[in-house]
Each structure stands twice: as C-alpha cells, then as structure tokens.
Short mmCIF file of C-alpha atoms in Angstrom, two decimals:
data_model
loop_
_atom_site.label_atom_id
_atom_site.label_comp_id
_atom_site.label_asym_id
_atom_site.label_seq_id
_atom_site.Cartn_x
_atom_site.Cartn_y
_atom_site.Cartn_z
CA MET Q 5 0.39 -0.39 -0.22
CA ALA Q 6 1.26 3.32 -1.29
CA GLU Q 7 2.15 5.63 1.68
CA ILE Q 8 0.62 9.04 1.26
CA THR Q 9 2.98 11.70 0.00
CA ARG Q 10 3.80 15.58 0.31
CA ARG Q 11 3.29 15.05 -3.73
CA ASP Q 12 -0.13 13.28 -3.08
CA LEU Q 13 -1.03 16.17 -0.56
CA LEU Q 14 -0.51 18.83 -2.21
CA ALA Q 15 -2.18 17.60 -5.46
CA ARG Q 16 -5.53 16.67 -3.35
CA SER Q 17 -5.36 20.60 -1.42
CA ALA Q 18 -5.20 21.74 -5.38
CA ALA Q 19 -8.67 22.70 -5.31
CA ILE Q 20 -8.43 25.93 -3.21
CA PRO Q 21 -8.54 29.01 -4.70
CA ALA Q 22 -5.76 30.39 -6.50
CA LEU Q 23 -5.70 33.54 -4.31
CA LEU Q 24 -4.34 31.21 -1.50
CA SER Q 25 -1.34 30.56 -3.19
CA ALA Q 26 -0.44 34.53 -2.78
CA ASP Q 27 2.29 35.58 -1.43
CA PRO Q 28 1.40 35.46 2.33
CA GLY Q 29 2.07 39.21 2.83
CA SER Q 30 0.75 40.36 0.12
CA ALA Q 31 -2.85 40.55 1.61
CA LYS Q 32 -3.50 42.99 5.31
CA ALA Q 33 -5.38 42.10 8.16
CA GLU Q 34 -7.77 44.52 6.79
CA ASP Q 35 -8.55 42.81 3.55
CA ASP Q 36 -11.71 42.62 2.91
CA GLY Q 37 -11.49 40.68 -0.43
CA PHE Q 38 -8.98 38.38 0.48
CA TRP Q 39 -10.69 37.11 3.26
CA LYS Q 40 -14.01 36.59 1.92
CA GLU Q 41 -12.76 34.66 -0.03
CA ILE Q 42 -10.87 32.11 2.70
CA ALA Q 43 -14.52 32.66 4.70
CA ALA Q 44 -16.11 30.92 1.44
CA GLU Q 45 -14.04 27.93 2.13
CA TYR Q 46 -15.80 27.34 5.65
CA GLU Q 47 -19.57 26.13 6.03
CA VAL Q 48 -21.00 27.26 8.68
CA PRO Q 49 -24.32 28.10 10.71
CA ARG Q 50 -26.20 31.00 8.42
CA GLU Q 51 -28.82 31.23 11.39
CA VAL Q 52 -26.17 33.02 13.79
CA ILE Q 53 -23.20 35.02 13.63
CA GLN Q 54 -20.68 32.48 15.36
CA LEU Q 55 -18.40 34.22 17.80
CA GLU Q 56 -17.80 31.04 19.90
CA ASN Q 57 -15.52 29.02 18.11
CA GLY Q 58 -12.77 28.78 21.19
CA ASN Q 59 -14.38 25.00 21.76
CA TRP Q 60 -12.98 23.81 18.57
CA GLY Q 61 -12.63 24.96 15.05
CA ALA Q 62 -14.61 24.39 11.60
CA MET Q 63 -12.27 22.18 9.31
CA PRO Q 64 -12.61 23.87 5.85
CA ARG Q 65 -14.00 22.76 3.28
CA PRO Q 66 -9.95 21.53 1.53
CA VAL Q 67 -9.42 19.48 5.24
CA GLN Q 68 -12.51 18.21 5.37
CA ALA Q 69 -12.53 16.47 2.41
CA HIS Q 70 -8.89 15.04 2.49
CA TYR Q 71 -10.83 13.90 6.44
CA LEU Q 72 -13.17 12.08 4.95
CA GLU Q 73 -11.12 10.46 1.79
CA THR Q 74 -8.89 9.11 4.23
CA LEU Q 75 -11.24 8.02 6.54
CA ALA Q 76 -13.15 6.28 4.26
CA ARG Q 77 -9.44 4.41 3.21
CA VAL Q 78 -9.33 3.79 7.02
CA ASN Q 79 -12.31 2.10 6.24
CA ARG Q 80 -12.29 0.50 4.20
CA ASP Q 81 -8.70 -1.19 4.13
CA THR Q 82 -8.85 -1.25 7.64
CA SER Q 83 -5.78 -3.93 9.03
CA TYR Q 84 -4.89 -4.51 5.51
CA TYR Q 85 -3.20 -0.02 5.75
CA ALA Q 86 -2.90 -0.82 9.55
CA ARG Q 87 -0.13 -2.73 8.89
CA ARG Q 88 1.53 -2.24 6.00
CA GLY Q 89 2.17 1.56 5.69
CA MET Q 90 -0.01 3.95 8.11
CA GLY Q 91 2.63 3.25 10.58
CA GLN Q 92 4.99 5.24 8.28
CA ASP Q 93 1.95 7.29 7.22
CA LEU Q 94 1.85 8.78 10.84
CA ALA Q 95 5.35 9.25 11.37
CA ASN Q 96 5.24 11.63 8.43
CA ALA Q 97 2.96 13.39 10.07
CA ARG Q 98 4.24 13.52 13.23
CA ALA Q 99 7.00 14.49 11.37
CA ARG Q 100 6.02 17.59 10.01
CA LEU Q 101 4.20 19.06 12.50
CA ALA Q 102 7.42 18.53 14.49
CA GLU Q 103 8.84 20.79 12.31
CA THR Q 104 6.56 23.16 12.66
CA LEU Q 105 6.20 23.39 16.07
CA GLY Q 106 10.38 23.71 15.37
CA VAL Q 107 11.06 20.92 17.99
CA PRO Q 108 13.10 17.33 16.65
CA ASP Q 109 9.50 14.90 15.68
CA ASP Q 110 10.77 12.78 18.63
CA GLU Q 111 10.14 14.89 21.56
CA ILE Q 112 6.27 14.85 20.01
CA ALA Q 113 3.74 12.04 20.15
CA PHE Q 114 -0.06 12.51 19.26
CA THR Q 115 -2.91 12.17 21.89
CA ARG Q 116 -6.47 13.35 21.61
CA ASN Q 117 -6.65 16.56 22.68
CA ALA Q 118 -4.51 18.39 24.61
CA THR Q 119 -5.98 17.93 27.80
CA GLU Q 120 -5.52 13.84 27.49
CA ALA Q 121 -1.25 15.47 26.97
CA LEU Q 122 -1.68 17.82 29.97
CA LYS Q 123 -3.18 14.70 31.84
CA ILE Q 124 0.05 12.73 31.07
CA LEU Q 125 2.30 15.76 32.14
CA ILE Q 126 0.83 16.59 35.62
CA GLY Q 127 -0.20 12.98 36.30
CA GLY Q 128 3.34 10.93 35.33
CA TYR Q 129 5.38 14.12 36.95
CA ASN Q 130 7.92 12.98 39.35
CA ARG Q 131 9.76 14.69 41.56
CA LEU Q 132 7.72 15.40 43.65
CA ILE Q 133 8.05 15.31 47.79
CA PRO Q 134 5.85 15.51 50.76
CA GLY Q 135 5.87 18.88 51.51
CA ASP Q 136 6.11 20.09 47.71
CA ALA Q 137 3.83 22.15 45.94
CA VAL Q 138 2.29 23.21 43.13
CA LEU Q 139 1.07 26.17 41.59
CA TYR Q 140 -1.89 27.16 39.20
CA ALA Q 141 -4.01 30.31 38.05
CA ASP Q 142 -7.06 31.19 38.09
CA LEU Q 143 -7.28 31.12 34.37
CA ASP Q 144 -6.07 28.13 34.49
CA TYR Q 145 -8.75 24.85 33.02
CA ASP Q 146 -11.05 23.36 35.02
CA SER Q 147 -9.24 20.15 34.31
CA MET Q 148 -5.63 20.97 34.86
CA GLN Q 149 -6.73 23.09 38.01
CA ASP Q 150 -8.26 19.35 39.13
CA SER Q 151 -5.14 17.69 37.53
CA MET Q 152 -2.87 19.15 39.55
CA LYS Q 153 -4.60 19.38 42.79
CA ARG Q 154 -5.10 15.67 41.78
CA LEU Q 155 -1.26 15.43 42.12
CA ALA Q 156 -0.91 17.32 45.35
CA LEU Q 157 -3.07 15.03 46.66
CA ARG Q 158 -1.06 11.56 45.50
CA GLU Q 159 2.25 13.25 46.69
CA GLY Q 160 1.92 14.32 49.94
CA ALA Q 161 2.44 19.08 48.33
CA GLU Q 162 0.38 21.54 48.44
CA ALA Q 163 -1.29 22.61 45.55
CA VAL Q 164 -1.50 26.35 45.38
CA ARG Q 165 -3.66 28.78 43.70
CA ILE Q 166 -3.58 32.84 42.55
CA ALA Q 167 -5.31 34.76 41.17
CA LEU Q 168 -3.60 37.08 37.85
CA PRO Q 169 -3.80 40.52 37.57
CA GLU Q 170 -6.90 42.63 35.88
CA PRO Q 171 -6.26 44.06 34.07
CA ALA Q 172 -2.89 43.03 33.46
CA THR Q 173 0.03 43.72 31.93
CA ARG Q 174 3.03 41.79 31.23
CA SER Q 175 4.65 43.60 34.35
CA SER Q 176 2.54 42.48 36.51
CA LEU Q 177 1.80 38.99 35.44
CA ILE Q 178 5.68 38.08 35.58
CA GLU Q 179 5.41 39.98 39.58
CA ALA Q 180 2.57 37.72 39.93
CA TYR Q 181 4.72 35.05 39.12
CA ALA Q 182 7.55 35.86 40.54
CA GLU Q 183 5.73 37.26 43.85
CA ALA Q 184 3.98 33.32 44.40
CA PHE Q 185 8.01 32.02 44.22
CA ALA Q 186 9.66 33.90 46.37
CA ARG Q 187 6.54 33.33 48.93
CA HIS Q 188 6.17 29.35 48.29
CA PRO Q 189 9.93 28.25 47.87
CA ARG Q 190 8.80 24.62 47.92
CA ILE Q 191 6.96 25.04 44.17
CA ARG Q 192 7.93 22.76 42.47
CA LEU Q 193 6.10 22.01 39.51
CA ALA Q 194 3.56 25.49 37.83
CA LEU Q 195 1.07 25.40 35.31
CA LEU Q 196 1.05 27.74 32.64
CA THR Q 197 -1.59 28.72 30.54
CA HIS Q 198 -0.29 30.91 27.50
CA VAL Q 199 -3.64 31.34 26.20
CA SER Q 200 -6.66 31.18 28.82
CA HIS Q 201 -10.12 29.97 27.74
CA ARG Q 202 -11.60 32.33 29.99
CA THR Q 203 -10.11 35.25 28.76
CA GLY Q 204 -8.50 34.53 26.28
CA LEU Q 205 -5.75 36.55 28.64
CA ALA Q 206 -2.14 35.49 26.55
CA LEU Q 207 0.81 34.47 28.98
CA PRO Q 208 4.46 36.29 28.40
CA VAL Q 209 5.29 32.06 29.01
CA ARG Q 210 9.30 32.10 27.97
CA GLU Q 211 10.31 35.09 30.91
CA ILE Q 212 7.62 33.32 33.28
CA VAL Q 213 9.79 30.12 32.68
CA ALA Q 214 12.68 31.47 32.77
CA LEU Q 215 12.20 33.04 35.83
CA ALA Q 216 10.92 29.46 37.26
CA ARG Q 217 13.93 27.80 36.31
CA GLU Q 218 15.77 30.47 38.79
CA TRP Q 219 13.95 29.04 41.30
CA GLY Q 220 13.95 25.55 40.64
CA ILE Q 221 10.25 24.75 39.46
CA ASP Q 222 9.36 22.65 36.12
CA VAL Q 223 6.42 24.12 34.22
CA ILE Q 224 3.85 22.47 31.61
CA VAL Q 225 2.18 24.45 29.30
CA ASP Q 226 -1.00 24.23 28.41
CA ALA Q 227 -0.77 25.47 24.70
CA ALA Q 228 -4.46 24.52 23.56
CA HIS Q 229 -5.52 28.01 22.65
CA SER Q 230 -2.14 29.41 21.96
CA TRP Q 231 -0.81 26.86 18.65
CA ARG Q 232 -2.13 28.19 15.68
CA GLN Q 233 -3.84 31.19 17.41
CA LEU Q 234 -0.59 33.01 17.75
CA ASP Q 235 2.22 32.82 15.76
CA PHE Q 236 4.85 31.58 17.72
CA ASN Q 237 6.91 27.44 17.32
CA LEU Q 238 8.57 25.90 20.70
CA ARG Q 239 11.56 27.12 20.50
CA ASP Q 240 10.42 30.39 21.67
CA LEU Q 241 7.89 28.99 24.71
CA ASP Q 242 11.46 27.59 25.57
CA CYS Q 243 9.59 25.15 28.45
CA ASP Q 244 9.78 21.01 28.65
CA PHE Q 245 6.47 19.93 28.76
CA VAL Q 246 3.76 21.40 26.29
CA GLY Q 247 0.20 20.40 25.42
CA LEU Q 248 -1.42 21.00 22.48
CA ASN Q 249 -4.14 21.06 20.59
CA GLY Q 250 -4.91 20.65 16.34
CA HIS Q 251 -8.72 20.87 16.07
CA LYS Q 252 -8.58 24.35 17.84
CA TRP Q 253 -7.01 26.34 15.73
CA LEU Q 254 -5.22 24.37 13.24
CA ALA Q 255 -8.52 23.66 12.23
CA ALA Q 256 -7.72 20.20 12.42
CA PRO Q 257 -10.57 16.91 12.95
CA LEU Q 258 -11.71 15.94 15.80
CA GLY Q 259 -9.15 14.30 17.93
CA VAL Q 260 -5.96 15.32 17.16
CA GLY Q 261 -4.00 16.60 19.37
CA LEU Q 262 -0.15 16.29 21.34
CA LEU Q 263 2.28 16.10 23.82
CA HIS Q 264 5.41 17.83 23.86
CA ILE Q 265 8.54 16.92 26.04
CA ARG Q 266 11.81 18.20 25.84
CA LYS Q 267 14.56 15.03 25.46
CA SER Q 268 16.05 15.82 28.37
CA ALA Q 269 13.59 16.36 30.62
CA LEU Q 270 12.33 12.47 30.01
CA SER Q 271 12.88 11.08 33.13
CA ARG Q 272 11.24 13.66 34.82
CA ILE Q 273 7.13 12.22 33.17
CA ASP Q 274 6.96 8.47 33.91
CA HIS Q 275 6.16 5.88 31.39
CA ASP Q 276 2.49 4.98 30.99
CA LEU Q 277 1.88 1.83 32.56
CA ALA Q 278 0.41 0.16 29.86
CA THR Q 279 4.62 -0.12 28.39
CA PRO Q 280 6.78 -2.42 28.93
CA PRO Q 281 8.93 -1.84 31.82
CA ASP Q 282 12.27 -2.59 29.65
CA GLY Q 283 10.89 -0.42 26.91
CA PRO Q 284 12.91 2.60 25.73
CA ASP Q 285 13.27 5.50 27.11
CA ALA Q 286 11.11 7.34 24.49
CA ILE Q 287 7.77 10.43 24.31
CA ALA Q 288 5.99 7.10 22.97
CA GLU Q 289 5.97 5.69 26.19
CA ARG Q 290 4.44 8.23 28.10
CA VAL Q 291 1.23 7.56 26.28
CA HIS Q 292 -0.57 4.62 25.74
CA THR Q 293 -4.48 5.57 24.62
CA GLY Q 294 -5.48 1.75 22.36
CA THR Q 295 -7.02 2.23 18.41
CA LEU Q 296 -7.08 6.03 18.44
CA ASN Q 297 -8.66 7.84 15.16
CA ALA Q 298 -6.11 7.84 12.36
CA ALA Q 299 -7.93 9.11 9.72
CA ALA Q 300 -8.07 12.49 11.87
CA PHE Q 301 -3.74 12.68 12.52
CA LEU Q 302 -3.07 11.91 9.14
CA SER Q 303 -5.43 14.69 7.96
CA THR Q 304 -3.10 16.95 10.13
CA HIS Q 305 -1.14 17.49 6.79
CA ALA Q 306 -3.86 19.31 4.99
CA ALA Q 307 -4.99 21.65 7.66
CA LEU Q 308 -1.41 22.11 7.48
CA GLU Q 309 -1.07 23.08 4.10
CA PHE Q 310 -4.19 25.04 3.55
CA GLU Q 311 -2.92 27.78 6.47
CA ALA Q 312 0.25 27.06 4.43
CA ARG Q 313 -1.34 29.49 1.94
CA ILE Q 314 -3.26 31.99 3.73
CA GLY Q 315 0.75 32.28 6.28
CA LEU Q 316 0.49 32.02 10.25
CA GLN Q 317 1.59 35.51 10.82
CA ARG Q 318 -1.47 36.83 7.94
CA LYS Q 319 -3.49 34.55 9.90
CA SER Q 320 -2.74 35.63 13.26
CA ALA Q 321 -2.50 39.44 12.28
CA ARG Q 322 -5.98 38.80 11.00
CA LEU Q 323 -7.38 36.63 14.37
CA ARG Q 324 -6.21 39.50 16.45
CA ALA Q 325 -8.14 42.61 13.77
CA LEU Q 326 -11.44 41.46 13.88
CA ARG Q 327 -10.84 40.87 18.00
CA ASP Q 328 -9.47 44.33 17.71
CA ARG Q 329 -12.54 45.85 15.79
CA TRP Q 330 -15.19 45.22 18.64
CA VAL Q 331 -13.22 46.07 21.21
CA SER Q 332 -12.04 49.10 20.37
CA GLN Q 333 -15.20 50.71 20.03
CA THR Q 334 -16.74 48.64 23.30
CA ARG Q 335 -14.58 50.05 25.21
CA GLY Q 336 -15.83 52.73 24.80
CA ILE Q 337 -19.07 52.04 25.73
CA ALA Q 338 -20.24 52.74 29.82
CA ASN Q 339 -19.71 50.14 32.05
CA VAL Q 340 -18.61 47.60 29.51
CA GLU Q 341 -15.76 45.72 31.56
CA ILE Q 342 -13.12 44.65 28.33
CA LEU Q 343 -11.27 41.60 30.31
CA THR Q 344 -7.75 41.47 27.69
CA PRO Q 345 -5.32 44.19 27.51
CA GLU Q 346 -3.91 46.09 24.09
CA GLU Q 347 -0.58 44.84 25.75
CA PRO Q 348 1.52 43.74 22.52
CA GLY Q 349 2.08 39.54 23.06
CA LEU Q 350 -1.45 39.39 25.60
CA CYS Q 351 -4.36 38.56 23.64
CA GLY Q 352 -4.82 37.20 20.31
CA ALA Q 353 -8.62 36.41 18.93
CA ILE Q 354 -9.67 35.10 21.74
CA THR Q 355 -11.60 38.00 24.18
CA SER Q 356 -14.28 38.33 27.41
CA PHE Q 357 -15.66 40.87 28.52
CA ARG Q 358 -18.72 41.52 31.63
CA LEU Q 359 -21.50 44.46 32.39
CA ALA Q 360 -19.90 46.43 35.92
CA GLY Q 361 -21.50 45.27 39.00
CA ARG Q 362 -22.81 41.98 36.58
CA VAL Q 363 -19.75 39.26 38.02
CA SER Q 364 -22.26 36.07 38.30
CA MET Q 365 -22.33 33.17 36.39
CA ALA Q 366 -26.48 33.48 35.97
CA ASP Q 367 -25.92 37.36 35.27
CA ASN Q 368 -22.78 36.19 31.81
CA GLU Q 369 -25.27 33.19 30.91
CA LEU Q 370 -27.73 36.37 30.86
CA ILE Q 371 -26.70 38.27 28.32
CA ALA Q 372 -25.29 36.08 26.53
CA ARG Q 373 -29.22 34.49 26.08
CA ARG Q 374 -29.68 37.91 24.75
CA LEU Q 375 -27.07 38.27 22.50
CA LEU Q 376 -28.38 35.28 21.23
CA GLU Q 377 -32.20 35.65 21.17
CA ARG Q 378 -32.42 39.17 19.87
CA HIS Q 379 -29.21 39.96 18.10
CA ARG Q 380 -28.52 36.37 16.52
CA ILE Q 381 -25.02 36.02 18.06
CA PHE Q 382 -23.31 33.15 19.55
CA THR Q 383 -20.92 33.44 22.57
CA VAL Q 384 -20.61 31.29 25.49
CA ALA Q 385 -20.62 32.87 29.27
CA ARG Q 386 -17.70 31.59 31.01
CA ASP Q 387 -16.81 31.71 35.11
CA GLY Q 388 -14.16 31.16 37.00
CA VAL Q 389 -11.84 34.00 37.14
CA ASP Q 390 -11.84 35.27 40.44
CA ARG Q 391 -12.87 38.78 39.44
CA GLY Q 392 -16.06 37.29 38.30
CA ALA Q 393 -18.07 35.83 35.03
CA CYS Q 394 -18.09 36.85 31.78
CA VAL Q 395 -18.33 36.25 28.22
CA ARG Q 396 -16.41 35.05 25.64
CA VAL Q 397 -16.22 36.07 22.15
CA THR Q 398 -13.99 33.97 19.82
CA PRO Q 399 -14.45 34.89 15.90
CA ASN Q 400 -12.75 32.70 13.58
CA LEU Q 401 -11.52 33.41 9.99
CA PHE Q 402 -14.86 33.15 8.15
CA ASN Q 403 -15.90 36.35 9.97
CA SER Q 404 -16.33 39.50 8.74
CA MET Q 405 -15.92 42.54 10.64
CA GLU Q 406 -18.94 43.51 9.83
CA ASP Q 407 -19.62 40.41 12.13
CA MET Q 408 -18.06 42.54 14.63
CA ASP Q 409 -20.29 45.78 14.01
CA ALA Q 410 -23.08 44.09 14.78
CA LEU Q 411 -21.96 42.72 18.04
CA VAL Q 412 -21.05 46.45 18.93
CA ALA Q 413 -24.18 47.05 18.40
CA ALA Q 414 -25.96 44.86 20.28
CA ILE Q 415 -23.55 45.24 23.01
CA ALA Q 416 -24.29 48.83 23.17
CA GLU Q 417 -28.34 47.97 23.13
CA ILE Q 418 -27.74 45.48 26.16
CA THR Q 419 -25.70 47.74 28.22
CA ALA Q 420 -28.66 50.77 27.57
CA GLN Q 421 -31.47 48.93 27.51
CA GLY Q 422 -30.11 46.44 30.84
CA VAL Q 423 -30.28 42.93 31.65
CA GLY Q 424 -32.97 42.88 34.25
#
C-alpha cells in the first residue's frame, strides 16, 4: 500500500482557490476581498453569527474533504492498511508537525486532545516529595486545575492557587508569578496557560519559564488555545513540557492533540502503565491510549497546507484585527469591562467582557442568551475568573468586520436597556 506523500497532499488540496497561493505577506488583515474568499472555504451556520469558536475550530472544506477521503480509506482497508503503511504515514504526519513546531519529531507524540496530553504530563510528573508544592492560576483550564490538585493530594504536596491581575500587564503577570515563587519556596511544578480559555489573556510564557528555572521549578504549558492562534513555535516558549490541540486553531479534525517533552526532561515524566518495563526511554512510552482515529492525525497535513497558503503571521494578524474591531469600539461604552489588555503579545483572537457589577455566572449567561435570542450572535459565558464571570467572544477566519460591528451594536443596546 503506497504511503501518502507530500506530493499527494499538494495535489489533493489543488481545489483551494488560486488566491490562497498568493504571497502570505501580500494581503493585509483588513483586506476584505481576500478574507471573503477565505470565509467561503468554510461551511458555517447561517442562522447566527458564530462568535464561539473556542470549543473547536471548523475545518475548511479542503481539510474536511481530505479527512473524509482518508476516513473512507481507513474504514475500507482496515488492518490491510494499518499493518502495511499506516505507521509510516503517521510518522510522516508527526514529522511535519514537529517541523512546524520547531522541535525534533522524537519530542512530540499524538494524543486525542490537549487535555489528554496535559494529564499525561501532570499525572506522570515524578519529582515531588511530601511537603513540596504545585502552582496554578484562576485562568487555567478547570480539568488542569483539578489535575494539579489531584497530583498534590497523591504526593502529599500543597496545591497553591493564585489569581492573575486584572487588568493585566506583562510586568504585572511576571511579578504575580515571581511573588508566588518567593512566597512558596517549596514549589516544584507550575502550570502556565499560554492563552486562557476564560478571557483570552496570553501569558509571557518564556519570561515566566526562565524565572521558574531560577527557582528550580519545572513548568508545564497548556498551549491548547495558543497554537496556530498566535504566531510562535515551541522554541519561542523554551519549555520542557507542553500540551497542544490541533482541532482548535489549526482546524484539524476533532481528536488531534500533541504532547511535547524535551528529550533532556524525559526522565521527569513516568512511563505509561500500559508500556513494558523494558521498553525504550522515548516519548511514545508516555502515551498509551489504544486504537485512535488515525484519519484525523493523517489529515493534519491538509490543515497545514491550507494554513500555509494564508501564512500563519497573516492568519494571526487577521484574528487579532477581528478582535480589535469590536474591542476598540466597545471600550468606549459605559459600564463595559474588557478583560484582555491591549499590550502587544498579551492577546490574540479571544477576548471576554462583562458589564460592571454583573459578576455572577447567571448574569453572564443571561447576557449571552440576549445576544443570541435578540441579535442572533452566539457567544458563551465563562466562570472561574476571580474578579467575576464574563462573556467570551471568539471570532474565526470566516467572520467579517461586519460581524464584529454587529456585536458592538448589540452590546451597546443591551447595556442601554439593561439585562434585568
């Protein structure tokens, strides 16, 4: 059975409009003609303005077509393919992703999602002793906060939780972690969320990781939302342990996650229980999930090819421009609090807001419901932020500037009329 080659993938993606082959620097974030053509590559609900793209990302049509074709092959050929070529095809897909991430391919492994990757890292961390401490923050993902608490309970360690500053600046974020490290000198492991699913706040990860190293603290980075939303690779983070998602901002099929462990740090993460005691000391020995959806992993090539025709820098700039369009106007509306700062590097597409004094989850669920029922705009309420719940707005490449203007008008109307 012939393996899927890069040439095959290029041929399969030939249906992507010719404009996608343009120089990635030739179209600006505000070039409506270009972005309308990009938006046409997505099938989205027409009855609402979809501004809740944080759960997972829609595949553009060429990626979906590749996925369905690959799924059909896996379903048709089953073990005839699995035992005669699929392993090499999966290795090729992993190598391509590693190249994109800027790390050797033996430092990443496929998982089903970032949550699974991060559970492997947190649950497998083996450097704690009774009396040590682990650190996490209010903006971290709920499951990862619980994982850190469970790890502390298992190892007889203390679980330390901090609230990140609001409003935040780069210096105040670094200082928040510096103060926590100094106040709790027994911290041995810290969790950092690169881009928060609650508010969209982007941490200065590299600086905090460097500070943690000075204290002898290991860091696990949750990059579920930052990878392919922001323009970076793993070398930019300089972290030993990272969990990533492919089905959010890469727009790969559901069920694609990645685990990164730097080779020099492998010994700090235990082998999976289902791996043989005499097995090799490799990242693959930290993951054992059984049968996976191979077609999803094999379609990451197509997602990268689609993105390459846009350019990650241009894609990230467009997402930020959509965010800036509504935020810049909404900041001028009385009683509206924007939770994500304007400082460069501290946000991407995701930004949350709340109305002054409306800090309960019920309040913000009501605001999200008003946006949907009265204005046909779909958002989601988020809780867990120390200063109060909020409404999260997450545009994607198929959204337009007109969509963002409609959101501004809706927020202005809700603010003027009240939410009850």
